[in-house]
mmCIF file of C-alpha atoms in Angstrom:
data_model
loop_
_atom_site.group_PDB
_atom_site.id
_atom_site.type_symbol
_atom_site.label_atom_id
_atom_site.label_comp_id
_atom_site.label_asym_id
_atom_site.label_seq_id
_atom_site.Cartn_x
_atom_site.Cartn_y
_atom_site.Cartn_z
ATOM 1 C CA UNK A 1 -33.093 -124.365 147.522
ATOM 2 C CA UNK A 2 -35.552 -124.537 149.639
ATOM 3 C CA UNK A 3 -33.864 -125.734 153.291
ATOM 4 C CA UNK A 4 -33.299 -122.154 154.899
ATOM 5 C CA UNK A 5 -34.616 -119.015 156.581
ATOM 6 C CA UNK A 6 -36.383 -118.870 153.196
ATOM 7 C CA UNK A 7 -38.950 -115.755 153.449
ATOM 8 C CA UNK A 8 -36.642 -112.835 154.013
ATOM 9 C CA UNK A 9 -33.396 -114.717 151.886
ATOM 10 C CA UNK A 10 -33.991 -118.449 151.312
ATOM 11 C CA UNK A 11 -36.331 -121.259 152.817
ATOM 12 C CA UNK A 12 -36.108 -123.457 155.874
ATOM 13 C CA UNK A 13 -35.392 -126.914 156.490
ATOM 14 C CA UNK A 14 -33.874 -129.465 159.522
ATOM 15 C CA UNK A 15 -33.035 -132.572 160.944
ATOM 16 C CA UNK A 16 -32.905 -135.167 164.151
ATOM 17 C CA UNK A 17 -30.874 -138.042 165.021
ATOM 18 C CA UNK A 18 -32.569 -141.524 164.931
ATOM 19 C CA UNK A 19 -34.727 -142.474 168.066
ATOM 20 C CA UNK A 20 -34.935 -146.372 167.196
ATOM 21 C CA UNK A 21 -33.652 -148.134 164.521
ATOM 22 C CA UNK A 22 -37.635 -148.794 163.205
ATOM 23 C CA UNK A 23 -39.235 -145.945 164.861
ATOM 24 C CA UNK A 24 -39.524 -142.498 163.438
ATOM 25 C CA UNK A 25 -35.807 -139.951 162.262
ATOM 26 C CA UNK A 26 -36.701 -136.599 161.018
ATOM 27 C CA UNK A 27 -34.960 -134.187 158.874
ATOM 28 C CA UNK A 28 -35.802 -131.357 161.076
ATOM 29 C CA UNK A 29 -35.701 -128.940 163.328
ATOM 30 C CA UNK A 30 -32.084 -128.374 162.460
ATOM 31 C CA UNK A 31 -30.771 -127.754 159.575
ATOM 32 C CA UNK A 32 -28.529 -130.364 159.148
ATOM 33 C CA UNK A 33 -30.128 -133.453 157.372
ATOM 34 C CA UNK A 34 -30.697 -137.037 158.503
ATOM 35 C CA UNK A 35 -28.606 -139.834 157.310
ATOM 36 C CA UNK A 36 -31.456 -142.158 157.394
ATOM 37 C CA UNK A 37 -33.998 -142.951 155.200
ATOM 38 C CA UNK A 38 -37.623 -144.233 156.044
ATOM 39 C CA UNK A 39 -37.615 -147.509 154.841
ATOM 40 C CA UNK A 40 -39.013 -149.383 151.872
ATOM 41 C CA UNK A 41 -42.334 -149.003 150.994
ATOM 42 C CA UNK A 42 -42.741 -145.646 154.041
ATOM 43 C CA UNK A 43 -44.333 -142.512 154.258
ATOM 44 C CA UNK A 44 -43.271 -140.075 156.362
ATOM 45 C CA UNK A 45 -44.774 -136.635 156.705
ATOM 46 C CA UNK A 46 -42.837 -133.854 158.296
ATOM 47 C CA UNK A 47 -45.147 -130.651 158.817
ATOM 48 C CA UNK A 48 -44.370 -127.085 160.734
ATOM 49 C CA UNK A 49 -45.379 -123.393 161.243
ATOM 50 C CA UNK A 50 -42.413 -121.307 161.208
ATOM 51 C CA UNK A 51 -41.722 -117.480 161.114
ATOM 52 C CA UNK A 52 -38.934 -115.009 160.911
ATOM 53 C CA UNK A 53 -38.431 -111.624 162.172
ATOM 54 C CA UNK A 54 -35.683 -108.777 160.565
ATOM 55 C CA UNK A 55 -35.058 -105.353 160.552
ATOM 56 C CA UNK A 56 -33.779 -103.873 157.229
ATOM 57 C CA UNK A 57 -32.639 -100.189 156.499
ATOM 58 C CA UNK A 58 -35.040 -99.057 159.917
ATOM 59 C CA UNK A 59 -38.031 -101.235 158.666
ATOM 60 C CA UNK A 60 -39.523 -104.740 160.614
ATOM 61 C CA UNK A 61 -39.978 -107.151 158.398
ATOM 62 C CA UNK A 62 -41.885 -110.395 159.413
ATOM 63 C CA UNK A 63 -42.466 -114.072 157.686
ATOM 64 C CA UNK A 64 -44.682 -116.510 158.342
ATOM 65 C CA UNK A 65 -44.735 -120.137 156.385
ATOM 66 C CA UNK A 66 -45.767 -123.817 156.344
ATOM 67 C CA UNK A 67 -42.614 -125.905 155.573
ATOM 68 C CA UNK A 68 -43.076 -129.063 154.718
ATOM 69 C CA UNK A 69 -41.619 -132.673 153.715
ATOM 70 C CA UNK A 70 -43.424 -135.484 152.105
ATOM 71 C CA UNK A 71 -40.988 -138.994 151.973
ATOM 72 C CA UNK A 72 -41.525 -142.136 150.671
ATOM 73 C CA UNK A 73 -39.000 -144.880 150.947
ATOM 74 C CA UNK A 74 -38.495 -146.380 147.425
ATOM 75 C CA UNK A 75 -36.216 -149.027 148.920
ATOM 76 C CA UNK A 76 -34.156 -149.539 152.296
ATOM 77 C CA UNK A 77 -31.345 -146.548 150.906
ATOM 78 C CA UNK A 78 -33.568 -144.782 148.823
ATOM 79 C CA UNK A 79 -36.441 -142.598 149.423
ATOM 80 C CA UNK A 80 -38.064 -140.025 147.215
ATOM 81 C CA UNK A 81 -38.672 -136.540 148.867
ATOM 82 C CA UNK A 82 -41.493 -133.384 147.575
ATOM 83 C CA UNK A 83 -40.682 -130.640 150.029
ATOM 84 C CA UNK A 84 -41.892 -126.984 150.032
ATOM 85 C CA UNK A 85 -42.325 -123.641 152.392
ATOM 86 C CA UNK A 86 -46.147 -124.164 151.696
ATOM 87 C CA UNK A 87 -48.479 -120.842 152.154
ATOM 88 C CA UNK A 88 -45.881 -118.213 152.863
ATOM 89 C CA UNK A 89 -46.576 -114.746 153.897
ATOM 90 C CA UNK A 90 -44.403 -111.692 154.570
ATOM 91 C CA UNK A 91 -44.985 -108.257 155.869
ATOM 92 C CA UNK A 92 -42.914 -104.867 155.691
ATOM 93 C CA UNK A 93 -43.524 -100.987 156.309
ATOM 94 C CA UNK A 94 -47.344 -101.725 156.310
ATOM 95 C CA UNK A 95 -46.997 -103.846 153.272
ATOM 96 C CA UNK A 96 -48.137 -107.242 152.994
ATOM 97 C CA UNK A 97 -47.797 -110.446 150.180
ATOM 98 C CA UNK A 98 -48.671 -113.978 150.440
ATOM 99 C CA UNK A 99 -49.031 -116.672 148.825
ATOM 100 C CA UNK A 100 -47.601 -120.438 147.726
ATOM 101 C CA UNK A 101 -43.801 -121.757 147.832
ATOM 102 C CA UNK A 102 -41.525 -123.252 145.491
ATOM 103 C CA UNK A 103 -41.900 -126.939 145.537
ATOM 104 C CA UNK A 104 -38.672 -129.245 145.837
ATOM 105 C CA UNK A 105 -38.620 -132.704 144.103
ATOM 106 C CA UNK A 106 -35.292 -135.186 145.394
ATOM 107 C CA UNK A 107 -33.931 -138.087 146.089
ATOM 108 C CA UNK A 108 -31.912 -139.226 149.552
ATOM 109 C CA UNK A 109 -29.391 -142.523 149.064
ATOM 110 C CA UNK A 110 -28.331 -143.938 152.622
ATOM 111 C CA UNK A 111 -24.695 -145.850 151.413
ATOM 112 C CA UNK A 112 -23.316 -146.482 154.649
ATOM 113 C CA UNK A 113 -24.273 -147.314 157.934
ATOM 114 C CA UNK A 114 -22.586 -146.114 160.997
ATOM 115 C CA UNK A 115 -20.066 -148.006 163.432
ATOM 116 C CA UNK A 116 -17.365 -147.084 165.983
ATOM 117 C CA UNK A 117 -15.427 -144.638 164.748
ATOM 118 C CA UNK A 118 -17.096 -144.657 161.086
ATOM 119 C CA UNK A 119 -20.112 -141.876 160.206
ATOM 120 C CA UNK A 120 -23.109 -142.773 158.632
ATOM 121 C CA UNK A 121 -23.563 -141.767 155.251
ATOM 122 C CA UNK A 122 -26.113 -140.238 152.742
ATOM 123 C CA UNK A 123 -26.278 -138.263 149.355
ATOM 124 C CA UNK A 124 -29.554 -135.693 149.089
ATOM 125 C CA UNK A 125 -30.240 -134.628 145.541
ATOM 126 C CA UNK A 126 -32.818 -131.573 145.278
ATOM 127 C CA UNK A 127 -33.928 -129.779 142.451
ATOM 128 C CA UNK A 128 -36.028 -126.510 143.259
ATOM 129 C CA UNK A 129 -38.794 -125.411 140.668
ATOM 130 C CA UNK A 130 -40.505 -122.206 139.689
ATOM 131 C CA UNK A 131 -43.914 -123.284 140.806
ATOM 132 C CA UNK A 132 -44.530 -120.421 143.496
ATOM 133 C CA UNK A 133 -46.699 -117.980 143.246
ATOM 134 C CA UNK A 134 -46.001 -114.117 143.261
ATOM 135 C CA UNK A 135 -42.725 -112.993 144.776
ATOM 136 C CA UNK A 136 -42.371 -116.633 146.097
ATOM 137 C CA UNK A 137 -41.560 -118.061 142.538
ATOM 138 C CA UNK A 138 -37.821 -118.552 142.296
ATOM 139 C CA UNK A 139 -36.083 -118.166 138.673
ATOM 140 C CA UNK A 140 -36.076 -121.556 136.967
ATOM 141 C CA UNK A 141 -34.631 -124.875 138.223
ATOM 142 C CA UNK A 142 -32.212 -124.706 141.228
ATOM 143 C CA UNK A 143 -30.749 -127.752 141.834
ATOM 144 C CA UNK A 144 -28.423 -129.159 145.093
ATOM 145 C CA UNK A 145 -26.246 -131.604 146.341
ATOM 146 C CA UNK A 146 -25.150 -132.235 149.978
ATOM 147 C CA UNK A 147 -23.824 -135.204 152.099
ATOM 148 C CA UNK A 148 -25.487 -135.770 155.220
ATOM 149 C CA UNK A 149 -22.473 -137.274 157.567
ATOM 150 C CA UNK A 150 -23.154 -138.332 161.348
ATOM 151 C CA UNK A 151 -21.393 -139.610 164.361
ATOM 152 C CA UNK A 152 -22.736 -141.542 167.156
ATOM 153 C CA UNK A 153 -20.872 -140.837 170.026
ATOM 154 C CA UNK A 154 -20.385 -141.656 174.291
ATOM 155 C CA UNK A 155 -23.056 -140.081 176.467
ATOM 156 C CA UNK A 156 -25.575 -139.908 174.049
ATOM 157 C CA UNK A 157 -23.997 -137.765 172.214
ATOM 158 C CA UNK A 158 -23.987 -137.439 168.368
ATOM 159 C CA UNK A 159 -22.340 -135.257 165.809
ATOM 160 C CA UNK A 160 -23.401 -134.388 162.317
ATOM 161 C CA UNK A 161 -21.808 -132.604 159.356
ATOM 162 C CA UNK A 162 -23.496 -131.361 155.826
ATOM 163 C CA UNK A 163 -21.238 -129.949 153.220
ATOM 164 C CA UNK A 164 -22.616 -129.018 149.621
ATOM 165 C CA UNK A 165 -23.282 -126.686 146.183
ATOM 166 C CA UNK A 166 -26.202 -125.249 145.320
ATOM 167 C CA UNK A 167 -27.178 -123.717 142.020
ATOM 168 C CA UNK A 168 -29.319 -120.707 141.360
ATOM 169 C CA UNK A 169 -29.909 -117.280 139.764
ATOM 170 C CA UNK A 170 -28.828 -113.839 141.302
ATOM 171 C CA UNK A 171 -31.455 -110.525 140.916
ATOM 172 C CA UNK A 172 -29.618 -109.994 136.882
ATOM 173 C CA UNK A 173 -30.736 -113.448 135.776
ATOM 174 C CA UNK A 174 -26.999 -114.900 136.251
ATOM 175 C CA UNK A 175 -26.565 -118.518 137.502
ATOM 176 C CA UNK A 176 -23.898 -119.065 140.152
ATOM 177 C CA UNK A 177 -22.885 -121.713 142.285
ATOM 178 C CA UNK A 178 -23.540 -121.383 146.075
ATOM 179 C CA UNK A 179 -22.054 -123.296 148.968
ATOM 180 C CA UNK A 180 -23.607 -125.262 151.969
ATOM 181 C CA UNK A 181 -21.914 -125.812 155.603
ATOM 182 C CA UNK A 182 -23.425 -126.736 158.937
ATOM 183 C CA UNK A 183 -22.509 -128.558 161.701
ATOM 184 C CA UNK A 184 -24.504 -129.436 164.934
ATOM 185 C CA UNK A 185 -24.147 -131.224 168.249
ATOM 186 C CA UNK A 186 -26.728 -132.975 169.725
ATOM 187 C CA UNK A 187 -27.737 -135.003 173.021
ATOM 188 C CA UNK A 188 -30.476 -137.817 173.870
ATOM 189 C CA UNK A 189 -31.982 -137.296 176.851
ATOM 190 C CA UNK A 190 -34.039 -140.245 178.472
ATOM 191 C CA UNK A 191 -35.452 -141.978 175.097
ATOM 192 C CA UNK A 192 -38.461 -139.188 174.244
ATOM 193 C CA UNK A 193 -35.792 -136.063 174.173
ATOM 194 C CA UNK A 194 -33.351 -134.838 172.275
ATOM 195 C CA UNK A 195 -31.602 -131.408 171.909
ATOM 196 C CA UNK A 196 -29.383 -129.799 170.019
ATOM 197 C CA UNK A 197 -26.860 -126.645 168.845
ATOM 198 C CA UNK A 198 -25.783 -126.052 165.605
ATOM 199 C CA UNK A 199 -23.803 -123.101 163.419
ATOM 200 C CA UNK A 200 -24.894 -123.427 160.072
ATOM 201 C CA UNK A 201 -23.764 -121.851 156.926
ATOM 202 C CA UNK A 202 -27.553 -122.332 155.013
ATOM 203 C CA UNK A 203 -26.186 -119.911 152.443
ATOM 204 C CA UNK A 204 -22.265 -119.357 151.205
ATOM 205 C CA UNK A 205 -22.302 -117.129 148.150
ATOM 206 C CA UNK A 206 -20.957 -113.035 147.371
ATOM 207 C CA UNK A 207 -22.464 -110.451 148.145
ATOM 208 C CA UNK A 208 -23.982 -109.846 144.376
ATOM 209 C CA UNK A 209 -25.237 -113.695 144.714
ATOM 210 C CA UNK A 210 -27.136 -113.154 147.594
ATOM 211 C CA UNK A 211 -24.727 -113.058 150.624
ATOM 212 C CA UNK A 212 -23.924 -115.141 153.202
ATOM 213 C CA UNK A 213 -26.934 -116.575 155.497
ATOM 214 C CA UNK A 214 -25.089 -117.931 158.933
ATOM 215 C CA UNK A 215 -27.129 -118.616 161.969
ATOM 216 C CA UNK A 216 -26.771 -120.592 165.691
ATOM 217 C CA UNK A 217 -29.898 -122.694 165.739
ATOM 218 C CA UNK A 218 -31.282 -124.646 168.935
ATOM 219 C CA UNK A 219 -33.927 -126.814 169.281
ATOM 220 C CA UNK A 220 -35.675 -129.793 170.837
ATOM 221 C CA UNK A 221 -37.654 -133.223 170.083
ATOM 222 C CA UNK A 222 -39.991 -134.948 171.705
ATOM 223 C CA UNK A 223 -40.650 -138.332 170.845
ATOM 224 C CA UNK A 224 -44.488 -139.301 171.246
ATOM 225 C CA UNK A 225 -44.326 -142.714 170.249
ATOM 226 C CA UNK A 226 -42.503 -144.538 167.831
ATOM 227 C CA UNK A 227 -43.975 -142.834 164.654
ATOM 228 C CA UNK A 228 -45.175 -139.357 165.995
ATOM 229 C CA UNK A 229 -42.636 -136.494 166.377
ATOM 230 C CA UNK A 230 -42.827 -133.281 168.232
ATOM 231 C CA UNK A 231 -40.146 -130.615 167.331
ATOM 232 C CA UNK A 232 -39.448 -126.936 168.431
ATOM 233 C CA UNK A 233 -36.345 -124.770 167.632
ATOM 234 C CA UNK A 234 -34.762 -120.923 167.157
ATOM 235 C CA UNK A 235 -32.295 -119.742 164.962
ATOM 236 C CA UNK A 236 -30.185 -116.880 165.239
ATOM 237 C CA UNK A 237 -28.571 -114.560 162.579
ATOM 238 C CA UNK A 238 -24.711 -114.090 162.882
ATOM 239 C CA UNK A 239 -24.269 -111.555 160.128
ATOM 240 C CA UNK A 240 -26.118 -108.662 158.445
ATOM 241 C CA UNK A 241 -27.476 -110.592 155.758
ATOM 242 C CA UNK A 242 -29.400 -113.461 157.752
ATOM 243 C CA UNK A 243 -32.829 -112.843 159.789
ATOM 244 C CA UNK A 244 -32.534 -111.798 162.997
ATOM 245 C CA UNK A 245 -34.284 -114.427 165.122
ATOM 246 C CA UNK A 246 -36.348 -117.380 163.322
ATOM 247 C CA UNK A 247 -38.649 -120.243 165.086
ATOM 248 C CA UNK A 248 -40.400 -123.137 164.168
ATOM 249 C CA UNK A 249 -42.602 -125.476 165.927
ATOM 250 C CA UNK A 250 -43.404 -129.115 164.051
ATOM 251 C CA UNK A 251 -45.035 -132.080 163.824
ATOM 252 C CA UNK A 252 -43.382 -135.099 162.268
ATOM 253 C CA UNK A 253 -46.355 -138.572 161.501
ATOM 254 C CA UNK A 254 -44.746 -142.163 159.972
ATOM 255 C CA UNK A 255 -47.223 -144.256 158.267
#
């Protein structure tokens, strides 16, 4: 799929709570999705730089990439999504390859709003397809499924959860099926700000399938008006078999 640290295991992907019920709600930086959809008859385009740094077996490996989320709000639950890591590159012992990402077709459906003590709600559908180029091509179609669930709580506070099952192809050609698990904690500050932590589990599978990716990610928003979105955040690998330190630094338009 393509919502990870995506050059050196899988892609990269995020989220932000809502800043006004008409203004702009990104799915990024964190990894955790939005609830919310755009609206009915809305564009929103959510646009980065990101890069990843690694050290495997004594040698530095580097990533650089363009993530990317084009959404368009079919009705006012239903939007239709094209994502992708856009021109990717990644360099290792002196060795270099770049070139274009997978691209991700889906579908979000908002089915329940939030209130009191009850989360907001939303299903994200994803298929990933083989359209990369090089050693960026994935094997096949990779579907996903996750729940975006979200808590708004005192203080500014809000909570969100994403469980789900992803489906893809290990280095023999065998399909398995993958889990998903994050959770993160954020906090409005003012009515342009908002930061957040987060543990997420980007990547649950065994260690023939891949591993598991697990990472601490921070970040911040800006809000520059009510349809333009800044974004920075880091993420930090917890195991051996997620990237040592990644970043990302976005821009986030409503139309």
């Amino acid at each position: 799929m393509i919502r990870s640290l995506g050059l050196l295991s899988l892609p990269l992907a995020f989220s932000a709570p809502a800043q006004a019920e008409e203004g702009i709600v990104t799915d990024r930086p964190d990894f955790v999705e939005s609830s919310d959809v755009v609206g009915r008859g809305r564009w929103q385009l959510e646009t980065s730089v990101a890069g990843e740094r690694d050290k495997v077996d004594g040698i530095r490996v580097r990533g650089l990439s363009t993530p990317t989320l084009l959404r368009f709000g079919l009705s006012d639950t239903v939007e239709l999504r094209l994502e992708t890591d856009g021109r990717s590159r990644v360099s290792a012992g002196g060795m270099r390859s770049s070139g274009w990402s997978d691209i991700s077709i889906g579908t979000k459906w908002h089915i329940q709003d939030g209130e009191g003590t009850r989360p907001s709600l939303a299903w994200l559908l994803h298929a990933d397809l083989a359209t990369g180029s090089g050693p960026f091509r994935g094997q096949g179609t990779r579907p996903s499924l996750r729940m975006s669930i979200e808590w708004d709580l005192p203080d500014g506070y809000n909570l969100g959860l994403m469980p789900g099952l992803y489906r893809d192809r290990n280095e023999d050609g065998r399909r398995y099926t993958g889990g998903i698990m994050a959770v993160t904690l954020g906090r409005q500050f003012g009515e342009q700000v908002h930061g957040f932590v987060e543990l997420a589990g980007q990547q649950i599978a065994s260690a023939r399938n891949g591993g598991k990716l697990l990472t601490f990610d921070t970040g911040v928003t800006y809000l520059v008006s009510d349809s333009v979105q800044l974004d920075s955040a880091l993420f930090f690998g917890l195991n051996r078999t997620s990237p040592d330190l990644g970043w990302t630094v976005g821009l986030s338009m409503k139309f």
